[in-house]
PDB file of C-alpha atoms in Angstrom:
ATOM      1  CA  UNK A   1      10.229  27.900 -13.471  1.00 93.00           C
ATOM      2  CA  UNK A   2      12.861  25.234 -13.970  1.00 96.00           C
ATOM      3  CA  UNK A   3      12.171  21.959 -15.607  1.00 96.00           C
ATOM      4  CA  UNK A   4      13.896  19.055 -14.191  1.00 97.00           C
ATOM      5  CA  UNK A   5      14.108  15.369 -15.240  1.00 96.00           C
ATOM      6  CA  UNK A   6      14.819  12.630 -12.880  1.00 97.00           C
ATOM      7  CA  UNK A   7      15.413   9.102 -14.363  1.00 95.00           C
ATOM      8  CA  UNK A   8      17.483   5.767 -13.142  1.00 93.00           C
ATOM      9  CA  UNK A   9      17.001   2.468 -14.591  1.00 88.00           C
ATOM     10  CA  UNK A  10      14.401  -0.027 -13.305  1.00 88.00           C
ATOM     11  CA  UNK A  11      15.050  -0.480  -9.393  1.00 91.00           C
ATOM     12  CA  UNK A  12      16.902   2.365  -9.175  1.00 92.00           C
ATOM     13  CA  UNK A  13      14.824   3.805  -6.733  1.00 92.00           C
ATOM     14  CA  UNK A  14      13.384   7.221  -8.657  1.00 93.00           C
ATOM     15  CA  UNK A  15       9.722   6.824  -6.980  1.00 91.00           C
ATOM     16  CA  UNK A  16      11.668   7.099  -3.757  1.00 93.00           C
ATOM     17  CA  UNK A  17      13.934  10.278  -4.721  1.00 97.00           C
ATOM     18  CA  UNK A  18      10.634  12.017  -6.261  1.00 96.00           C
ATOM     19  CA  UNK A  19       8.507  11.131  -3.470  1.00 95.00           C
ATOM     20  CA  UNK A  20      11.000  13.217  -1.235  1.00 97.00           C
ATOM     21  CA  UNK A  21      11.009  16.133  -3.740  1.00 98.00           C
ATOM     22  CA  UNK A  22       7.085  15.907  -3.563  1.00 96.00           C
ATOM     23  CA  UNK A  23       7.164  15.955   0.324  1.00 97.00           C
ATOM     24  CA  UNK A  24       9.348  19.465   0.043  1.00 97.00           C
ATOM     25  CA  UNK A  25       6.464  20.592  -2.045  1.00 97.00           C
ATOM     26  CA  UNK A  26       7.719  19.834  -5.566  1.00 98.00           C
ATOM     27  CA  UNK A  27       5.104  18.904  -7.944  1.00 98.00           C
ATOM     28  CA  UNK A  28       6.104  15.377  -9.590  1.00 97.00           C
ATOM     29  CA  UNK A  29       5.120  14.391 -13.152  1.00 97.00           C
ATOM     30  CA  UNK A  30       5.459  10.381 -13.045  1.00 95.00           C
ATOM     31  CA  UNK A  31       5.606   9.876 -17.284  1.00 92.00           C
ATOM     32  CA  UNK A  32       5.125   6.302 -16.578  1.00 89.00           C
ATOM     33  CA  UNK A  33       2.099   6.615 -14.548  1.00 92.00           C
ATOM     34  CA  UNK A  34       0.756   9.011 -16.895  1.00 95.00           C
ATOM     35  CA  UNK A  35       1.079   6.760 -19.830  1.00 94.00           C
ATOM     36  CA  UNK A  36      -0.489   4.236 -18.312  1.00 93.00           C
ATOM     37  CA  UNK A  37      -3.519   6.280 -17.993  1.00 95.00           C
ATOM     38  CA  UNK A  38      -3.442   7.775 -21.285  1.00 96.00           C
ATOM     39  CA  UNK A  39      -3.351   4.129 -22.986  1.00 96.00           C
ATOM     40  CA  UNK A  40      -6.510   3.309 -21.101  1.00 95.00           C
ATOM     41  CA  UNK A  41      -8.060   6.801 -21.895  1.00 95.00           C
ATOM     42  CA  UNK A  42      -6.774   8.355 -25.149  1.00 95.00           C
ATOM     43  CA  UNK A  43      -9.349   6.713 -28.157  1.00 95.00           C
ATOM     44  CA  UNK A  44      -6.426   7.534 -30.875  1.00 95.00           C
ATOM     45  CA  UNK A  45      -3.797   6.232 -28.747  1.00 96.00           C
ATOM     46  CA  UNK A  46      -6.070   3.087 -28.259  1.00 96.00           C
ATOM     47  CA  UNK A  47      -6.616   2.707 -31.594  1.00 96.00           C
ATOM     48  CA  UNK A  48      -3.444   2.893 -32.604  1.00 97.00           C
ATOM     49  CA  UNK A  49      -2.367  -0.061 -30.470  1.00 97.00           C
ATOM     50  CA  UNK A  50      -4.958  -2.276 -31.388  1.00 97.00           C
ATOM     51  CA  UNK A  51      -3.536  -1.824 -34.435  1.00 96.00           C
ATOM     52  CA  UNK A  52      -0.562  -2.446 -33.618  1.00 96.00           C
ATOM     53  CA  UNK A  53      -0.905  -5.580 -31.406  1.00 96.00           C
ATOM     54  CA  UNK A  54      -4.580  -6.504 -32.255  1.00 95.00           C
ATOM     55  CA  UNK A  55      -8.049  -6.735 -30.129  1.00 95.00           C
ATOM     56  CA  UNK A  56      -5.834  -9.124 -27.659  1.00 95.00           C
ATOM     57  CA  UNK A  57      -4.060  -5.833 -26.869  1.00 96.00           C
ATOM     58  CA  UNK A  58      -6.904  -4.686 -24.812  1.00 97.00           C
ATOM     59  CA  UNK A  59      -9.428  -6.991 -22.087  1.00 95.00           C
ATOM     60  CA  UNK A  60     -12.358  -5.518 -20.806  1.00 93.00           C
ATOM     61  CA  UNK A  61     -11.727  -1.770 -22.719  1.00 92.00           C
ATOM     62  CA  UNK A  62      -8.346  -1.845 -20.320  1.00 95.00           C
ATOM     63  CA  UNK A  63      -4.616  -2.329 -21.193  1.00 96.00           C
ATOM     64  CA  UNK A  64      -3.857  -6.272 -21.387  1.00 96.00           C
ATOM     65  CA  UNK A  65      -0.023  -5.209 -20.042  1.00 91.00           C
ATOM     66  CA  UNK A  66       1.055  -8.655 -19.748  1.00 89.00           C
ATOM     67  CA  UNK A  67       0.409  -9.619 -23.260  1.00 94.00           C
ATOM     68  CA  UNK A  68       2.328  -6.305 -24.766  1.00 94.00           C
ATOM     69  CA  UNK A  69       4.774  -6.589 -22.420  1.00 88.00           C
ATOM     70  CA  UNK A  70       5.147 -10.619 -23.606  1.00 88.00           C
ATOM     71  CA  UNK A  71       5.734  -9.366 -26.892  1.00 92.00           C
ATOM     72  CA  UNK A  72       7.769  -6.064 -27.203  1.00 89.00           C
ATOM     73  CA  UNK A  73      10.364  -7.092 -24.255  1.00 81.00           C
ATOM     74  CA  UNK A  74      11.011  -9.734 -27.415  1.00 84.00           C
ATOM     75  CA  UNK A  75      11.297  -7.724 -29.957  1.00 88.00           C
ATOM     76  CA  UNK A  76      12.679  -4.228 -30.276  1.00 85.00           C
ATOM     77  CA  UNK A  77      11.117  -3.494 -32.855  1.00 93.00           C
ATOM     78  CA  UNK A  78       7.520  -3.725 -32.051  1.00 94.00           C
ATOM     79  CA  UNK A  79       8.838  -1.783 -29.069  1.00 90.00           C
ATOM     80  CA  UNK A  80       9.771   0.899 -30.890  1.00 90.00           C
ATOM     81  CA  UNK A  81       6.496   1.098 -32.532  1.00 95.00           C
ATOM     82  CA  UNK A  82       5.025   1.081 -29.401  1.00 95.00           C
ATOM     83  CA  UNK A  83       7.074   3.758 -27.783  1.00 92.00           C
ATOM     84  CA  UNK A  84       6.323   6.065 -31.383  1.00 92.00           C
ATOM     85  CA  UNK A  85       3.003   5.834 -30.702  1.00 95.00           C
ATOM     86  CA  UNK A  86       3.129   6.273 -26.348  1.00 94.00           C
ATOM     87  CA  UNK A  87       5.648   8.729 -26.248  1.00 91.00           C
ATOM     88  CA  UNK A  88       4.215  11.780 -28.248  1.00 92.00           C
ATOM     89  CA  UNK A  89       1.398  12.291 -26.156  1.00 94.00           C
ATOM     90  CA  UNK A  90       2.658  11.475 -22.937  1.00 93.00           C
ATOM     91  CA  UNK A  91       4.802  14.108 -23.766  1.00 91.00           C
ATOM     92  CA  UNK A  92       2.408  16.725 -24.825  1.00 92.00           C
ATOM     93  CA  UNK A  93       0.180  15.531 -21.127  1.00 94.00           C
ATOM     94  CA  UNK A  94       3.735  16.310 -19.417  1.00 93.00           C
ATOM     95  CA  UNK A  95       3.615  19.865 -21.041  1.00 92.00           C
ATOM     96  CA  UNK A  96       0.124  20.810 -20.275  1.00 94.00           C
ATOM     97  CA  UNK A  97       0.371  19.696 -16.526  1.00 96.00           C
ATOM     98  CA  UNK A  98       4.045  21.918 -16.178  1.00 94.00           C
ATOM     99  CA  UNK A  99       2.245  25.145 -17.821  1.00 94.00           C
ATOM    100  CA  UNK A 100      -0.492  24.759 -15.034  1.00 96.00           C
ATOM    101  CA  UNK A 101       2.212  24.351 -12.639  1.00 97.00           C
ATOM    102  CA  UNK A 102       3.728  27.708 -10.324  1.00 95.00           C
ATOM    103  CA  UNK A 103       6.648  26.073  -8.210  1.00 95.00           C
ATOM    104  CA  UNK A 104       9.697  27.292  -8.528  1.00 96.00           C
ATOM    105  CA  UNK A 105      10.532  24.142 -10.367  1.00 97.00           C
ATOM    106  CA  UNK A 106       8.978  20.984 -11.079  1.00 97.00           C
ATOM    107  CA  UNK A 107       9.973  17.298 -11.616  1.00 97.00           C
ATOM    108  CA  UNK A 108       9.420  14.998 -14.658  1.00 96.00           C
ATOM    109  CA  UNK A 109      10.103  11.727 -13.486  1.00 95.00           C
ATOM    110  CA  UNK A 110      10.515   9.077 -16.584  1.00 91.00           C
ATOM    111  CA  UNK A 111      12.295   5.929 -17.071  1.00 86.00           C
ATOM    112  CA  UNK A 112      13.122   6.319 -20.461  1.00 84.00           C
ATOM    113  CA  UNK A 113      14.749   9.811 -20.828  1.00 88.00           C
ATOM    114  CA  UNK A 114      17.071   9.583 -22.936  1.00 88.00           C
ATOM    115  CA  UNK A 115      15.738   6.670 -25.264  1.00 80.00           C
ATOM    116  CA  UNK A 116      12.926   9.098 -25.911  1.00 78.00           C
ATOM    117  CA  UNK A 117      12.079  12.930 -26.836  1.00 80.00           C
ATOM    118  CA  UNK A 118      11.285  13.417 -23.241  1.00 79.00           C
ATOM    119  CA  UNK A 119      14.334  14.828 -22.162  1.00 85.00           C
ATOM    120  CA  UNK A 120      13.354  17.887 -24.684  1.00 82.00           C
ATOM    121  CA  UNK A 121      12.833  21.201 -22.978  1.00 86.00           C
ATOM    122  CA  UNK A 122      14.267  20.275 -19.359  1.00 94.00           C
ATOM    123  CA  UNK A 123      16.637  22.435 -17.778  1.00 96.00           C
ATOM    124  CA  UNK A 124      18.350  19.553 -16.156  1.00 97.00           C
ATOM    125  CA  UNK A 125      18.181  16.069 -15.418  1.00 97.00           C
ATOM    126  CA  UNK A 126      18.756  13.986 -12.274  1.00 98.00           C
ATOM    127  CA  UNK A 127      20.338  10.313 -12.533  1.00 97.00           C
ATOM    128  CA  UNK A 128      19.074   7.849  -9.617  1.00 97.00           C
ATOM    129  CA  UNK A 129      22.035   5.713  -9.573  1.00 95.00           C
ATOM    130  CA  UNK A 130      21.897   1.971  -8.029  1.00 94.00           C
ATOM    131  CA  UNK A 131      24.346  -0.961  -8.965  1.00 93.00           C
ATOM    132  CA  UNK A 132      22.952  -3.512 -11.056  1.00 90.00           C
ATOM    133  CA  UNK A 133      22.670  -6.197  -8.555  1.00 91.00           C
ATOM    134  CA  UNK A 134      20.802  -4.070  -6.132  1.00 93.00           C
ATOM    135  CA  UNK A 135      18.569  -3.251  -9.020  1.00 91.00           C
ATOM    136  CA  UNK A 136      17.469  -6.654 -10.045  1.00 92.00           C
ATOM    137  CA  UNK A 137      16.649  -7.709  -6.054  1.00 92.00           C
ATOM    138  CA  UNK A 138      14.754  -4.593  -6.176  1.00 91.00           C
ATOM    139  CA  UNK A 139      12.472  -5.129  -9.317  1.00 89.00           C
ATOM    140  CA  UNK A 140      12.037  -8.858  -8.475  1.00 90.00           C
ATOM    141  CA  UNK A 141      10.792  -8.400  -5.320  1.00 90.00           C
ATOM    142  CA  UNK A 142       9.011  -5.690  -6.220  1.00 89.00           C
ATOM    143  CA  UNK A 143       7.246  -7.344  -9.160  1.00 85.00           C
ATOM    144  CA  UNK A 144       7.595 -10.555  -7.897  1.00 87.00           C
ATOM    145  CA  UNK A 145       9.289 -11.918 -11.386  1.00 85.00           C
ATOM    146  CA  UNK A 146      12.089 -14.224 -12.260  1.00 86.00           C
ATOM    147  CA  UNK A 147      15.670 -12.866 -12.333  1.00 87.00           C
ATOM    148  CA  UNK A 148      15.824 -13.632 -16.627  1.00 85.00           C
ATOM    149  CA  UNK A 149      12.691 -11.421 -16.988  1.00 82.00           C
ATOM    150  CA  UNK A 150      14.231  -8.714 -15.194  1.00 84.00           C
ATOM    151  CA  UNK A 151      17.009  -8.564 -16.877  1.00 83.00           C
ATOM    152  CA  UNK A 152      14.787  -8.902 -20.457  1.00 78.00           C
ATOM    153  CA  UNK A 153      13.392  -5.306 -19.590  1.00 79.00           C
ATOM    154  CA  UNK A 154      16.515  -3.871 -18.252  1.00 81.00           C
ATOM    155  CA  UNK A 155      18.560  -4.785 -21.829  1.00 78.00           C
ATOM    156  CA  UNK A 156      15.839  -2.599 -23.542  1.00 71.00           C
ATOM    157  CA  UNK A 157      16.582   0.219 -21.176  1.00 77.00           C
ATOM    158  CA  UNK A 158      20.008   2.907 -22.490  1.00 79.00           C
ATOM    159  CA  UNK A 159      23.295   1.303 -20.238  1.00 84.00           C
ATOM    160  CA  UNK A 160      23.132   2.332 -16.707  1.00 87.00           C
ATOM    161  CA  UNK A 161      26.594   4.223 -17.079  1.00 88.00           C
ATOM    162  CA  UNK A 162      25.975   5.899 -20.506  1.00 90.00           C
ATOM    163  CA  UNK A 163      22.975   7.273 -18.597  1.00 91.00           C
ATOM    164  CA  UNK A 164      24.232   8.696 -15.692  1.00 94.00           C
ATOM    165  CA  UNK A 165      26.886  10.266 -17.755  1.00 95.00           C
ATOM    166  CA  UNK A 166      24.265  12.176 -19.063  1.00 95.00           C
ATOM    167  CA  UNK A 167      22.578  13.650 -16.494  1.00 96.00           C
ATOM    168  CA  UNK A 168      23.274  16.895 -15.022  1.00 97.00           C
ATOM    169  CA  UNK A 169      23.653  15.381 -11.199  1.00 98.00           C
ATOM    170  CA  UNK A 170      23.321  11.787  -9.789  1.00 98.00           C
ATOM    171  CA  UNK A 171      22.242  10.485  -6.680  1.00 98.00           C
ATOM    172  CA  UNK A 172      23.554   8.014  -5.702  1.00 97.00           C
ATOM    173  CA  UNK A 173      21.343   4.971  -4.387  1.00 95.00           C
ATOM    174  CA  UNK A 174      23.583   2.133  -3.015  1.00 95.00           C
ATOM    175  CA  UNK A 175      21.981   1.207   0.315  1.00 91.00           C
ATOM    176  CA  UNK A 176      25.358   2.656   1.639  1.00 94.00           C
ATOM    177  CA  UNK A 177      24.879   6.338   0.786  1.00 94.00           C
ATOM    178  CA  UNK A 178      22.172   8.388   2.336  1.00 96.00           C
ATOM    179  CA  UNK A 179      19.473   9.823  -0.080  1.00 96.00           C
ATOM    180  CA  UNK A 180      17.875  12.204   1.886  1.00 96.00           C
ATOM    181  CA  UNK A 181      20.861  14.536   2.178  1.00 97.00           C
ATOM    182  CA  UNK A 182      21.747  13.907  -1.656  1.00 98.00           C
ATOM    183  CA  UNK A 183      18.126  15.219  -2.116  1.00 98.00           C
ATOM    184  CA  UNK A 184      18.188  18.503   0.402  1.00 97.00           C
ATOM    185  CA  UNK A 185      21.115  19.328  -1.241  1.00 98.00           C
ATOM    186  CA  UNK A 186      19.552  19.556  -4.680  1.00 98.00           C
ATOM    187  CA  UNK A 187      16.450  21.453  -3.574  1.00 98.00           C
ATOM    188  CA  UNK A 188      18.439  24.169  -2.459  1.00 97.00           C
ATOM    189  CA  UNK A 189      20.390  24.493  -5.320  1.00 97.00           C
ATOM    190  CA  UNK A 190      17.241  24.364  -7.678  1.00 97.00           C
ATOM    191  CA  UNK A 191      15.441  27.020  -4.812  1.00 96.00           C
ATOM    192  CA  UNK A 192      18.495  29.091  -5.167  1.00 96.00           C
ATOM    193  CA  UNK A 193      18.871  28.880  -9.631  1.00 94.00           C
ATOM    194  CA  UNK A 194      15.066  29.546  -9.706  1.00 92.00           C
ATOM    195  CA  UNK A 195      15.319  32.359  -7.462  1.00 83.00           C
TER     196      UNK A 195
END
């Protein structure tokens, strides 16, 4: 079974590429989602961020997102930390869920691929690519958040260019190119190398 990533910075549109792979059947690991559930459901992981961040970290025994995200978009460093302790076992959770998996490949869809061990033990990797500017409309009216903020999170994400240099194949995401066909074209060859 081949392992493939699929990553794009924020906006890129990489929900919208794996939701077509998981229409043609593909099962879709979303890291992102994933971690979200595992900080709301892993004690050690819990623990570990309290510790990190304190008893604010956490309201009502659930994620207080908008505090952590207050402080590590403003300092890398707590990021980091944050990330060392996220990462590992979102990892291991992507693992488990591919060995109980019998496609003839599967999708690991993360933002941070490269900025983290999670590109480890993937066949290949898909780049979403969008230009910047698209990207930002994107996130802010998707979050509904100021332009600066954006671009806050996006400056803690690897270079948008560095990254798809990287990756194995891009699609491209431009509002002027047509994804589904960028998609279809993919399957097939990922059909034909698992065959």
């Amino acid at each position: 079974m081949l392992k493939i990533g699929l990553t794009g910075g924020m906006g890129s549109g990489k929900t919208t590429v794996s939701k077509i792979f998981s229409v043609l059947g593909i099962p879709v690991f979303y890291a992102d989602e994933a971690a979200k559930t595992i900080m709301n459901e892993n004690a050690a992981l819990k623990e570990g961020i309290i510790n990190l961040f304190g008893k604010e970290a956490y309201t009502n025994n659930i994620l207080n997102r908008k505090y952590i995200s207050g402080i590590v978009f403003n300092d890398k460093f707590k990021l980091e930390q944050l990330n060392a302790l996220v990462h590992p076992v979102t990892i291991a959770a992507a693992d488990e869920w591919a060995n109980a998996q019998s496609s003839a490949y599967i999708i690991k869809e993360a933002a941070l691929m490269f900025e983290s061990p999670a590109a480890a033990n993937l066949d290949y990797i898909i780049g979403v690519y969008a230009p910047q500017h698209l990207r930002l409309q994107r996130v802010m009216d998707r979050d509904n958040v100021l332009r600066e903020a954006v671009l806050a999170r996006m400056n803690n994400q690897l270079d948008e260019t560095i990254k798809m240099k990287l990756c194995d194949f891009v699609i491209i995401n431009d509002e002027q190119t047509a994804v589904l066909p960028q998609v279809l074209e993919l399957h097939k060859k990922f059909l034909e190398m698992a065959g």
